[in-house]
PDB file of C-alpha atoms in Angstrom:
ATOM      1  CA  MET A 646      24.716 -13.576-182.968  1.00 47.00           C
ATOM      2  CA  ARG A 647      23.123 -15.619-180.234  1.00 45.00           C
ATOM      3  CA  ALA A 648      19.984 -17.517-181.122  1.00 51.00           C
ATOM      4  CA  MET A 649      16.742 -16.088-179.792  1.00 47.00           C
ATOM      5  CA  THR A 650      14.307 -18.551-178.248  1.00 42.00           C
ATOM      6  CA  LEU A 651      10.859 -17.103-178.754  1.00 46.00           C
ATOM      7  CA  ASP A 652       8.998 -16.669-175.493  1.00 37.00           C
ATOM      8  CA  ARG A 653       5.584 -18.212-175.914  1.00 36.00           C
ATOM      9  CA  GLY A 654       5.138 -19.296-172.321  1.00 33.00           C
ATOM     10  CA  SER A 655       5.819 -22.889-171.411  1.00 31.00           C
ATOM     11  CA  ALA A 656       5.344 -24.113-175.008  1.00 35.00           C
ATOM     12  CA  ALA A 657       8.503 -22.348-176.153  1.00 37.00           C
ATOM     13  CA  SER A 658      10.814 -23.462-173.355  1.00 35.00           C
ATOM     14  CA  PRO A 659      13.340 -26.191-174.244  1.00 35.00           C
ATOM     15  CA  THR A 660      11.753 -28.689-171.838  1.00 34.00           C
ATOM     16  CA  SER A 661       8.217 -28.213-173.083  1.00 35.00           C
ATOM     17  CA  VAL A 662       9.350 -28.089-176.706  1.00 36.00           C
ATOM     18  CA  ARG A 663      10.555 -31.662-176.339  1.00 36.00           C
ATOM     19  CA  SER A 664       7.586 -32.848-174.303  1.00 36.00           C
ATOM     20  CA  SER A 665       4.917 -31.329-176.549  1.00 38.00           C
ATOM     21  CA  ARG A 666       5.746 -33.484-179.582  1.00 38.00           C
ATOM     22  CA  LYS A 667       2.847 -35.707-180.573  1.00 38.00           C
ATOM     23  CA  SER A 668       2.958 -39.145-182.071  1.00 36.00           C
ATOM     24  CA  GLY A 669      -0.315 -38.765-183.929  1.00 38.00           C
ATOM     25  CA  PRO A 670      -1.006 -37.067-187.260  1.00 37.00           C
ATOM     26  CA  GLY A 671      -1.155 -33.314-187.686  1.00 38.00           C
ATOM     27  CA  PRO A 672      -4.283 -31.278-188.351  1.00 38.00           C
ATOM     28  CA  GLY A 673      -4.608 -32.619-191.868  1.00 42.00           C
ATOM     29  CA  GLY A 674      -3.681 -36.194-190.946  1.00 44.00           C
ATOM     30  CA  SER A 675      -0.750 -38.192-192.260  1.00 46.00           C
ATOM     31  CA  ARG A 676      -0.749 -39.939-195.572  1.00 47.00           C
ATOM     32  CA  ARG A 677      -0.934 -43.708-195.395  1.00 48.00           C
ATOM     33  CA  GLY A 678       2.498 -45.225-194.905  1.00 51.00           C
ATOM     34  CA  SER A 679       4.177 -41.880-194.198  1.00 54.00           C
ATOM     35  CA  PRO A 680       5.616 -40.680-190.869  1.00 65.00           C
ATOM     36  CA  ALA A 681       3.119 -39.087-188.484  1.00 72.00           C
ATOM     37  CA  VAL A 682       3.234 -35.288-188.415  1.00 79.00           C
ATOM     38  CA  PRO A 683       3.214 -33.763-184.900  1.00 82.00           C
ATOM     39  CA  GLU A 684       0.063 -31.886-183.946  1.00 85.00           C
ATOM     40  CA  LEU A 685       2.179 -28.839-183.144  1.00 92.00           C
ATOM     41  CA  VAL A 686       5.017 -28.571-185.658  1.00 95.00           C
ATOM     42  CA  GLN A 687       7.964 -26.801-184.057  1.00 97.00           C
ATOM     43  CA  VAL A 688      10.330 -25.007-186.416  1.00 97.00           C
ATOM     44  CA  LEU A 689      13.673 -23.283-185.981  1.00 98.00           C
ATOM     45  CA  VAL A 690      14.055 -20.392-188.429  1.00 98.00           C
ATOM     46  CA  ALA A 691      17.590 -19.197-189.194  1.00 98.00           C
ATOM     47  CA  ASP A 692      18.003 -16.325-191.627  1.00 97.00           C
ATOM     48  CA  ARG A 693      20.420 -13.441-191.904  1.00 96.00           C
ATOM     49  CA  SER A 694      17.493 -11.041-192.403  1.00 96.00           C
ATOM     50  CA  PRO A 695      15.370 -10.096-189.364  1.00 96.00           C
ATOM     51  CA  ALA A 696      12.558  -9.115-191.749  1.00 96.00           C
ATOM     52  CA  MET A 697      12.596 -12.564-193.371  1.00 96.00           C
ATOM     53  CA  ARG A 698      12.642 -14.269-189.972  1.00 96.00           C
ATOM     54  CA  LEU A 699       9.575 -12.250-188.987  1.00 97.00           C
ATOM     55  CA  GLY A 700       7.746 -12.940-192.253  1.00 96.00           C
ATOM     56  CA  VAL A 701       8.366 -16.685-191.999  1.00 96.00           C
ATOM     57  CA  ARG A 702       7.322 -16.721-188.349  1.00 97.00           C
ATOM     58  CA  LEU A 703       4.038 -14.976-189.130  1.00 96.00           C
ATOM     59  CA  ALA A 704       3.316 -17.319-192.035  1.00 96.00           C
ATOM     60  CA  LEU A 705       4.020 -20.441-189.991  1.00 96.00           C
ATOM     61  CA  GLU A 706       2.243 -19.406-186.813  1.00 96.00           C
ATOM     62  CA  SER A 707      -0.835 -18.277-188.731  1.00 95.00           C
ATOM     63  CA  ASP A 708      -1.255 -21.918-189.774  1.00 94.00           C
ATOM     64  CA  GLY A 709      -0.724 -23.713-186.497  1.00 91.00           C
ATOM     65  CA  CYS A 710       3.066 -24.138-186.451  1.00 95.00           C
ATOM     66  CA  LEU A 711       5.305 -22.847-183.672  1.00 96.00           C
ATOM     67  CA  VAL A 712       8.586 -21.046-184.348  1.00 97.00           C
ATOM     68  CA  CYS A 713      10.385 -22.263-181.234  1.00 97.00           C
ATOM     69  CA  ALA A 714      13.697 -20.493-181.941  1.00 97.00           C
ATOM     70  CA  ALA A 715      15.286 -18.059-184.378  1.00 97.00           C
ATOM     71  CA  ALA A 716      18.898 -17.356-185.298  1.00 97.00           C
ATOM     72  CA  GLY A 717      20.864 -15.024-187.518  1.00 96.00           C
ATOM     73  CA  ASP A 718      24.042 -17.016-188.155  1.00 96.00           C
ATOM     74  CA  ALA A 719      25.190 -20.602-188.568  1.00 95.00           C
ATOM     75  CA  SER A 720      26.730 -21.164-185.145  1.00 95.00           C
ATOM     76  CA  ALA A 721      23.662 -19.754-183.378  1.00 97.00           C
ATOM     77  CA  ALA A 722      21.419 -21.948-185.524  1.00 97.00           C
ATOM     78  CA  VAL A 723      23.330 -25.111-184.596  1.00 96.00           C
ATOM     79  CA  GLU A 724      23.377 -24.131-180.915  1.00 97.00           C
ATOM     80  CA  ALA A 725      19.636 -23.459-180.884  1.00 97.00           C
ATOM     81  CA  ALA A 726      18.817 -26.656-182.765  1.00 97.00           C
ATOM     82  CA  VAL A 727      20.724 -28.783-180.253  1.00 97.00           C
ATOM     83  CA  ARG A 728      19.084 -26.929-177.367  1.00 97.00           C
ATOM     84  CA  VAL A 729      15.427 -27.010-178.426  1.00 97.00           C
ATOM     85  CA  ARG A 730      15.448 -30.023-180.787  1.00 97.00           C
ATOM     86  CA  PRO A 731      12.801 -28.783-183.246  1.00 97.00           C
ATOM     87  CA  HIS A 732      10.942 -31.023-185.634  1.00 97.00           C
ATOM     88  CA  LEU A 733      12.307 -29.021-188.566  1.00 97.00           C
ATOM     89  CA  CYS A 734      14.957 -26.365-189.241  1.00 98.00           C
ATOM     90  CA  LEU A 735      14.530 -23.807-192.027  1.00 97.00           C
ATOM     91  CA  LEU A 736      18.024 -22.487-192.797  1.00 97.00           C
ATOM     92  CA  ASP A 737      19.105 -19.601-195.006  1.00 96.00           C
ATOM     93  CA  ALA A 738      21.619 -20.911-197.565  1.00 93.00           C
ATOM     94  CA  ASP A 739      23.685 -17.739-197.074  1.00 92.00           C
ATOM     95  CA  LEU A 740      23.763 -17.690-193.272  1.00 95.00           C
ATOM     96  CA  PRO A 741      26.883 -15.957-191.946  1.00 94.00           C
ATOM     97  CA  GLY A 742      29.217 -18.796-191.039  1.00 93.00           C
ATOM     98  CA  GLY A 743      27.851 -21.096-193.753  1.00 91.00           C
ATOM     99  CA  GLY A 744      24.281 -22.267-194.226  1.00 93.00           C
ATOM    100  CA  ILE A 745      25.218 -25.587-195.836  1.00 91.00           C
ATOM    101  CA  ALA A 746      27.791 -26.251-193.109  1.00 91.00           C
ATOM    102  CA  ALA A 747      25.022 -25.714-190.537  1.00 94.00           C
ATOM    103  CA  VAL A 748      22.851 -28.220-192.416  1.00 94.00           C
ATOM    104  CA  ALA A 749      25.606 -30.815-192.136  1.00 93.00           C
ATOM    105  CA  GLU A 750      26.146 -30.208-188.409  1.00 94.00           C
ATOM    106  CA  ILE A 751      22.462 -30.304-187.504  1.00 96.00           C
ATOM    107  CA  SER A 752      21.798 -33.367-189.677  1.00 93.00           C
ATOM    108  CA  SER A 753      24.700 -35.179-188.031  1.00 92.00           C
ATOM    109  CA  MET A 754      23.795 -34.290-184.447  1.00 95.00           C
ATOM    110  CA  LEU A 755      20.008 -34.474-184.773  1.00 96.00           C
ATOM    111  CA  PRO A 756      19.142 -37.217-187.282  1.00 92.00           C
ATOM    112  CA  GLY A 757      15.469 -37.013-186.290  1.00 93.00           C
ATOM    113  CA  THR A 758      15.235 -33.324-187.229  1.00 96.00           C
ATOM    114  CA  ARG A 759      14.431 -32.437-190.828  1.00 96.00           C
ATOM    115  CA  VAL A 760      16.360 -29.573-192.420  1.00 97.00           C
ATOM    116  CA  VAL A 761      15.174 -27.437-195.331  1.00 96.00           C
ATOM    117  CA  VAL A 762      17.405 -24.879-197.041  1.00 95.00           C
ATOM    118  CA  PHE A 763      15.887 -21.483-197.883  1.00 93.00           C
ATOM    119  CA  ALA A 764      17.707 -19.702-200.718  1.00 90.00           C
ATOM    120  CA  ASP A 765      17.417 -16.299-202.420  1.00 87.00           C
ATOM    121  CA  SER A 766      18.414 -17.959-205.651  1.00 76.00           C
ATOM    122  CA  GLY A 767      20.636 -20.861-206.471  1.00 66.00           C
ATOM    123  CA  GLY A 768      21.543 -23.500-208.951  1.00 67.00           C
ATOM    124  CA  GLU A 769      22.014 -27.210-209.146  1.00 69.00           C
ATOM    125  CA  ALA A 770      25.454 -27.129-207.501  1.00 72.00           C
ATOM    126  CA  GLU A 771      24.094 -25.592-204.301  1.00 79.00           C
ATOM    127  CA  LEU A 772      21.097 -27.941-204.353  1.00 80.00           C
ATOM    128  CA  PHE A 773      23.409 -30.971-204.596  1.00 79.00           C
ATOM    129  CA  SER A 774      25.583 -29.595-201.773  1.00 83.00           C
ATOM    130  CA  ALA A 775      22.519 -29.149-199.573  1.00 87.00           C
ATOM    131  CA  LEU A 776      21.276 -32.676-200.259  1.00 84.00           C
ATOM    132  CA  ARG A 777      24.728 -34.165-199.637  1.00 83.00           C
ATOM    133  CA  ALA A 778      24.859 -32.283-196.328  1.00 88.00           C
ATOM    134  CA  GLY A 779      21.600 -33.929-195.254  1.00 91.00           C
ATOM    135  CA  ALA A 780      18.876 -31.477-196.266  1.00 93.00           C
ATOM    136  CA  SER A 781      15.376 -32.834-196.917  1.00 93.00           C
ATOM    137  CA  GLY A 782      14.422 -29.879-199.064  1.00 90.00           C
ATOM    138  CA  TYR A 783      15.578 -26.760-200.874  1.00 91.00           C
ATOM    139  CA  LEU A 784      13.196 -23.843-201.404  1.00 92.00           C
ATOM    140  CA  PHE A 785      13.454 -20.407-202.930  1.00 90.00           C
ATOM    141  CA  LYS A 786      12.500 -17.453-200.737  1.00 91.00           C
ATOM    142  CA  TYR A 787      10.255 -15.958-203.389  1.00 88.00           C
ATOM    143  CA  ILE A 788       7.682 -18.733-202.905  1.00 87.00           C
ATOM    144  CA  ASP A 789       4.260 -17.818-201.556  1.00 91.00           C
ATOM    145  CA  LEU A 790       4.878 -17.896-197.804  1.00 93.00           C
ATOM    146  CA  THR A 791       1.264 -18.834-197.145  1.00 93.00           C
ATOM    147  CA  ARG A 792       2.100 -22.227-198.704  1.00 92.00           C
ATOM    148  CA  LEU A 793       5.151 -22.722-196.497  1.00 94.00           C
ATOM    149  CA  PRO A 794       3.371 -24.498-193.582  1.00 95.00           C
ATOM    150  CA  VAL A 795       1.847 -27.090-195.942  1.00 94.00           C
ATOM    151  CA  THR A 796       5.196 -27.633-197.658  1.00 93.00           C
ATOM    152  CA  LEU A 797       7.044 -28.161-194.374  1.00 95.00           C
ATOM    153  CA  ARG A 798       4.401 -30.581-193.099  1.00 94.00           C
ATOM    154  CA  ARG A 799       4.871 -32.608-196.275  1.00 93.00           C
ATOM    155  CA  VAL A 800       8.611 -32.688-195.613  1.00 94.00           C
ATOM    156  CA  LEU A 801       7.852 -34.143-192.177  1.00 94.00           C
ATOM    157  CA  GLU A 802       5.705 -36.763-193.922  1.00 93.00           C
ATOM    158  CA  GLY A 803       8.757 -37.805-195.907  1.00 91.00           C
ATOM    159  CA  GLU A 804       8.290 -35.836-199.130  1.00 88.00           C
ATOM    160  CA  PRO A 805      11.273 -33.886-200.495  1.00 81.00           C
ATOM    161  CA  ALA A 806      10.723 -30.179-201.149  1.00 85.00           C
ATOM    162  CA  LEU A 807      12.447 -29.164-204.378  1.00 81.00           C
ATOM    163  CA  PRO A 808      11.901 -26.271-206.817  1.00 73.00           C
ATOM    164  CA  ARG A 809      10.464 -27.439-210.123  1.00 67.00           C
ATOM    165  CA  ALA A 810      13.111 -25.390-211.907  1.00 63.00           C
ATOM    166  CA  LEU A 811      15.859 -27.612-210.462  1.00 66.00           C
ATOM    167  CA  VAL A 812      14.172 -31.015-210.638  1.00 61.00           C
ATOM    168  CA  ALA A 813      15.051 -31.539-214.301  1.00 58.00           C
ATOM    169  CA  GLY A 814      18.712 -30.861-213.559  1.00 57.00           C
ATOM    170  CA  LEU A 815      18.636 -33.288-210.658  1.00 58.00           C
ATOM    171  CA  ILE A 816      17.194 -36.042-212.873  1.00 54.00           C
ATOM    172  CA  ALA A 817      19.807 -35.348-215.547  1.00 54.00           C
ATOM    173  CA  GLU A 818      22.569 -35.510-212.948  1.00 55.00           C
ATOM    174  CA  LEU A 819      21.344 -38.906-211.740  1.00 53.00           C
ATOM    175  CA  ARG A 820      21.131 -40.259-215.285  1.00 53.00           C
ATOM    176  CA  ASN A 821      24.552 -38.950-216.254  1.00 53.00           C
ATOM    177  CA  GLY A 822      26.072 -40.487-213.142  1.00 53.00           C
ATOM    178  CA  GLU A 823      25.223 -44.087-214.028  1.00 55.00           C
ATOM    179  CA  GLY A 824      28.559 -44.655-215.703  1.00 52.00           C
ATOM    180  CA  GLU A 825      30.412 -43.240-212.711  1.00 56.00           C
ATOM    181  CA  ARG A 826      28.479 -45.514-210.350  1.00 60.00           C
ATOM    182  CA  ARG A 827      29.381 -48.560-212.439  1.00 67.00           C
ATOM    183  CA  LEU A 828      33.001 -47.426-212.230  1.00 64.00           C
ATOM    184  CA  ALA A 829      32.718 -47.125-208.435  1.00 66.00           C
ATOM    185  CA  ILE A 830      31.274 -50.638-208.142  1.00 70.00           C
ATOM    186  CA  ARG A 831      33.863 -52.133-210.484  1.00 76.00           C
ATOM    187  CA  TYR A 832      36.798 -50.696-208.526  1.00 80.00           C
ATOM    188  CA  LYS A 833      35.168 -51.143-205.091  1.00 83.00           C
ATOM    189  CA  LEU A 834      35.232 -47.480-204.150  1.00 82.00           C
ATOM    190  CA  THR A 835      33.674 -46.541-200.831  1.00 84.00           C
ATOM    191  CA  ARG A 836      30.775 -44.092-200.770  1.00 76.00           C
ATOM    192  CA  ARG A 837      33.063 -41.254-199.677  1.00 84.00           C
ATOM    193  CA  GLU A 838      35.661 -42.119-202.305  1.00 86.00           C
ATOM    194  CA  PHE A 839      32.910 -42.056-204.918  1.00 82.00           C
ATOM    195  CA  GLU A 840      31.850 -38.587-203.717  1.00 82.00           C
ATOM    196  CA  VAL A 841      35.441 -37.351-203.944  1.00 89.00           C
ATOM    197  CA  LEU A 842      35.772 -38.858-207.427  1.00 87.00           C
ATOM    198  CA  GLU A 843      32.611 -37.052-208.535  1.00 82.00           C
ATOM    199  CA  LEU A 844      34.015 -33.755-207.278  1.00 87.00           C
ATOM    200  CA  LEU A 845      37.357 -34.424-208.933  1.00 89.00           C
ATOM    201  CA  SER A 846      35.484 -34.846-212.212  1.00 83.00           C
ATOM    202  CA  GLU A 847      34.079 -31.340-211.670  1.00 83.00           C
ATOM    203  CA  LYS A 848      37.702 -30.099-211.699  1.00 86.00           C
ATOM    204  CA  LEU A 849      37.554 -28.954-208.069  1.00 89.00           C
ATOM    205  CA  THR A 850      40.752 -28.407-206.080  1.00 92.00           C
ATOM    206  CA  THR A 851      41.576 -30.250-202.868  1.00 93.00           C
ATOM    207  CA  ALA A 852      40.539 -27.196-200.836  1.00 92.00           C
ATOM    208  CA  GLU A 853      37.251 -26.874-202.717  1.00 90.00           C
ATOM    209  CA  ILE A 854      36.450 -30.572-202.227  1.00 91.00           C
ATOM    210  CA  ALA A 855      37.220 -30.278-198.510  1.00 89.00           C
ATOM    211  CA  GLN A 856      34.893 -27.297-198.234  1.00 86.00           C
ATOM    212  CA  ARG A 857      32.129 -29.058-200.171  1.00 83.00           C
ATOM    213  CA  LEU A 858      32.337 -32.201-197.997  1.00 84.00           C
ATOM    214  CA  PHE A 859      33.040 -30.374-194.721  1.00 81.00           C
ATOM    215  CA  VAL A 860      36.249 -32.301-194.056  1.00 83.00           C
ATOM    216  CA  ALA A 861      39.939 -31.405-193.687  1.00 89.00           C
ATOM    217  CA  LYS A 862      42.169 -31.114-196.758  1.00 91.00           C
ATOM    218  CA  VAL A 863      44.386 -33.919-195.468  1.00 93.00           C
ATOM    219  CA  THR A 864      41.331 -36.186-195.415  1.00 92.00           C
ATOM    220  CA  VAL A 865      40.620 -35.363-199.059  1.00 93.00           C
ATOM    221  CA  ARG A 866      44.239 -36.136-200.005  1.00 94.00           C
ATOM    222  CA  THR A 867      43.945 -39.509-198.258  1.00 94.00           C
ATOM    223  CA  HIS A 868      40.783 -40.330-200.216  1.00 92.00           C
ATOM    224  CA  ILE A 869      42.382 -39.246-203.499  1.00 94.00           C
ATOM    225  CA  ALA A 870      45.409 -41.468-202.864  1.00 94.00           C
ATOM    226  CA  ALA A 871      43.097 -44.429-202.205  1.00 92.00           C
ATOM    227  CA  ILE A 872      41.086 -43.668-205.362  1.00 91.00           C
ATOM    228  CA  LEU A 873      44.190 -43.524-207.564  1.00 92.00           C
ATOM    229  CA  LYS A 874      45.445 -46.803-206.121  1.00 91.00           C
ATOM    230  CA  LYS A 875      42.128 -48.600-206.691  1.00 89.00           C
ATOM    231  CA  LEU A 876      41.756 -47.223-210.220  1.00 89.00           C
ATOM    232  CA  GLY A 877      45.356 -48.122-211.029  1.00 89.00           C
ATOM    233  CA  VAL A 878      46.255 -44.640-212.296  1.00 89.00           C
ATOM    234  CA  GLN A 879      49.042 -42.229-211.399  1.00 91.00           C
ATOM    235  CA  ASP A 880      47.324 -38.862-211.194  1.00 91.00           C
ATOM    236  CA  ARG A 881      44.022 -36.992-210.956  1.00 91.00           C
ATOM    237  CA  GLU A 882      43.873 -36.298-214.671  1.00 91.00           C
ATOM    238  CA  SER A 883      43.939 -40.005-215.436  1.00 89.00           C
ATOM    239  CA  ALA A 884      41.192 -40.638-212.879  1.00 87.00           C
ATOM    240  CA  ILE A 885      39.065 -37.895-214.434  1.00 85.00           C
ATOM    241  CA  ARG A 886      39.559 -39.427-217.913  1.00 85.00           C
ATOM    242  CA  LEU A 887      38.307 -42.763-216.587  1.00 80.00           C
ATOM    243  CA  VAL A 888      35.180 -41.033-215.295  1.00 75.00           C
ATOM    244  CA  GLU A 889      34.617 -39.208-218.566  1.00 73.00           C
ATOM    245  CA  GLU A 890      35.018 -42.422-220.553  1.00 72.00           C
ATOM    246  CA  SER A 891      32.740 -44.485-218.290  1.00 64.00           C
TER     247      SER A 891
END
């Protein structure tokens, strides 16, 4: 499905979308020390549901934001993001073609664009995948949409947007990972090798790790070989035991 650029006159054209960004604070002003929020926040909305796209558009534009483009699948979302360069992308986690994969592509190509994942429901695993892919936030679709503009402006100010229900799990994950991080430092693992080691400890297969990190399976095998060599072990099971004992 091709992305639809919303026709709002010159403000919605790709040229004017880029030129209309402001360097000053938004309507409510920026918090001290935080990035300035553009006066007109331009958002790309990508969701598999036309009804949800419409509902989000109405909620955002009723509070001074501009939905500069909309898409119904991952490839169209990436194409539209590169074309119009919005301040923020709101992406359905279950976009056809892969919502999290789209997060990774947009974050890589447009480092100045914030990305927030919009999910029907989800757990800590999907939240961690979204954050690893470069997302600045993860929201459930059942939130009060009238609060969405305020939430997205706060993301542009540098605040993460996370459901309270998942924050406790995130904190626990960080605490439980201290031993693994010490292991990574001790054996001089690179950041990517550490990520692969974490996923190995979750008992994921090579294919599953490749999908989670958006890389080829041969790349994962190369990282695993390097990890085993640095840890001085012969197989994955031994590496996982080291993690569990750390």
